[in-house]
mmCIF file of C-alpha atoms in Angstrom:
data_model
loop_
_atom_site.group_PDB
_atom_site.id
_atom_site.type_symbol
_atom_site.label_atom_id
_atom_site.label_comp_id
_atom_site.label_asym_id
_atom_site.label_seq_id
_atom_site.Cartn_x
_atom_site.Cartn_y
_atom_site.Cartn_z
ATOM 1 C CA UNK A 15 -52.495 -15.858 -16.464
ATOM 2 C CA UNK A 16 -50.235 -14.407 -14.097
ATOM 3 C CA UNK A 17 -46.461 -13.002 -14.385
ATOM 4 C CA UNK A 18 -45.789 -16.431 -12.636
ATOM 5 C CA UNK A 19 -47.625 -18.646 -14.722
ATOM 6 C CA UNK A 20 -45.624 -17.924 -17.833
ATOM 7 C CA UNK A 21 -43.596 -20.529 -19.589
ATOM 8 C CA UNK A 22 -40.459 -18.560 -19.086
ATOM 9 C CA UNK A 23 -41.117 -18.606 -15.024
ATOM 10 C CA UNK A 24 -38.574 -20.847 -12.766
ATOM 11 C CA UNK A 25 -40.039 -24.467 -11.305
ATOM 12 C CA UNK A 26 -38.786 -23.493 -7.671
ATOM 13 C CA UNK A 27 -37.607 -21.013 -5.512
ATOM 14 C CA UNK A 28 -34.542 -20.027 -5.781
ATOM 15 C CA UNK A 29 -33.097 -18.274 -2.491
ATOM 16 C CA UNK A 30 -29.666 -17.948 -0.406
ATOM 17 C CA UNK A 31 -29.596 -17.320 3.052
ATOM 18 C CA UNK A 32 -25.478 -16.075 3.411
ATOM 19 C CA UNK A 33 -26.667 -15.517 6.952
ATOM 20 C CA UNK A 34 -24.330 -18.350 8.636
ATOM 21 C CA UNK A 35 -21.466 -17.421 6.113
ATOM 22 C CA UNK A 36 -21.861 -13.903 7.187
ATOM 23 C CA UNK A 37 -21.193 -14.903 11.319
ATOM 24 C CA UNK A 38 -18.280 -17.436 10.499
ATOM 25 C CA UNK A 39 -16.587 -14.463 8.129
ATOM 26 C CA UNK A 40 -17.098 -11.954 11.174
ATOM 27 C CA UNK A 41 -15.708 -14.728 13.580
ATOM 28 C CA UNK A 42 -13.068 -14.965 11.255
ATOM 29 C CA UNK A 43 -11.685 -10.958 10.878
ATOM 30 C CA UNK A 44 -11.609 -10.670 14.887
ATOM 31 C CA UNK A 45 -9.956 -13.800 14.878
ATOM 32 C CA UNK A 46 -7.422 -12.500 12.268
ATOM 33 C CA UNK A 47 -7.241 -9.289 14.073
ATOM 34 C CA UNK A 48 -6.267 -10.703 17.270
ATOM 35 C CA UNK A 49 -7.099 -9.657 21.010
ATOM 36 C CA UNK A 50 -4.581 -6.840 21.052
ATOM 37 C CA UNK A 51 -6.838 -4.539 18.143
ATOM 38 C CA UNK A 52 -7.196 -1.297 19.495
ATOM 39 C CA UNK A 53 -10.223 -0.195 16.848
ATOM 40 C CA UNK A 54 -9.712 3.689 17.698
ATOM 41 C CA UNK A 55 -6.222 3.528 17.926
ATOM 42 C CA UNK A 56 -6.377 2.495 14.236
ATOM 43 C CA UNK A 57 -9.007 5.085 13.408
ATOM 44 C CA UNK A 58 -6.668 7.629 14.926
ATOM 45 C CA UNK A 59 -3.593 5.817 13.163
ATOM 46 C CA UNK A 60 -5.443 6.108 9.678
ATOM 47 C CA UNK A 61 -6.753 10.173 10.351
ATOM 48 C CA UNK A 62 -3.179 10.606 10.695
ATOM 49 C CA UNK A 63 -1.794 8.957 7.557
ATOM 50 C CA UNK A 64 -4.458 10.951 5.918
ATOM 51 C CA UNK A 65 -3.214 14.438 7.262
ATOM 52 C CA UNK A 66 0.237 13.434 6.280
ATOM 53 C CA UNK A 67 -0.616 11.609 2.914
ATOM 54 C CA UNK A 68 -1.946 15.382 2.251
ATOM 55 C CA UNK A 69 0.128 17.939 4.231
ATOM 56 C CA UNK A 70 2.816 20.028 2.272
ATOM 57 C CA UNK A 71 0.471 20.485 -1.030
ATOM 58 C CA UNK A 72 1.785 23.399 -2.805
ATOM 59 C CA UNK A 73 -0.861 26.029 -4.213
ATOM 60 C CA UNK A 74 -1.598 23.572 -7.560
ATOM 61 C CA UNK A 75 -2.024 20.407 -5.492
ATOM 62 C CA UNK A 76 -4.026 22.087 -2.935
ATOM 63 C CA UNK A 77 -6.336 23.933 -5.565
ATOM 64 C CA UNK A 78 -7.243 20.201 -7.262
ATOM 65 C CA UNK A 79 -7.244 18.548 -4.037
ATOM 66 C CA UNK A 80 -10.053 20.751 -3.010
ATOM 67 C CA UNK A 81 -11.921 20.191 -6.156
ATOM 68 C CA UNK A 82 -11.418 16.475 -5.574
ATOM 69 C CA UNK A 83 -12.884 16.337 -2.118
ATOM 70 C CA UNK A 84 -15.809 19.298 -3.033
ATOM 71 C CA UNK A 85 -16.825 16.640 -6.225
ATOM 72 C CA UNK A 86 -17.081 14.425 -3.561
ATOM 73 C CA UNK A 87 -14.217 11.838 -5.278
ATOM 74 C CA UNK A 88 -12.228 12.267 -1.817
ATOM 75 C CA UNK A 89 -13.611 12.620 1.367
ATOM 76 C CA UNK A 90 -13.169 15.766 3.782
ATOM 77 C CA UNK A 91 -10.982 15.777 6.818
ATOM 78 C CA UNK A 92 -10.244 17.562 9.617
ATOM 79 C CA UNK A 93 -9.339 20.838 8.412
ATOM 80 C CA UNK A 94 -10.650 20.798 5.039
ATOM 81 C CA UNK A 95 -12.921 23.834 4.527
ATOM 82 C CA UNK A 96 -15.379 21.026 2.923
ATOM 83 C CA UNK A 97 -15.520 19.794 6.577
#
């Protein structure tokens, strides 16, 4: 008897392709995003939040911050030693 043959086994297949879902979702997002996205404009835009966001740390902020991003629970930047 095999593991398929049991009692507890399904009647049919059960299987979802997401494939089509997964184009009309991606359709949608550059869509929403409009002809005017500038994708490293906003990569640049976010790097620089990101240096702000964690410029100006003062000696106890910068000692956990660098235990945060050498754990791996933030992710290095430019600059970081972790880098």
């Amino acid at each position: 008897m095999s593991p398929d043959d049991s009692p507890d086994a399904p009647a049919f297949d059960f299987t979802v392709d997401l494939s089509a879902h997964e184009m009309l979702r991606r359709t949608h997002v550059v869509a929403a995003v409009g002809p005017d996205w500038d994708p490293a404009a906003a990569l640049r835009g976010e790097e620089e939040a990101r240096a702000l966001l964690y410029s100006g740390l003062d000696a106890e902020q910068q000692r956990i911050y660098d235990e945060l991003v050498a754990a791996g629970v933030l992710p290095a930047g430019p600059g970081d030693a972790a880098a």
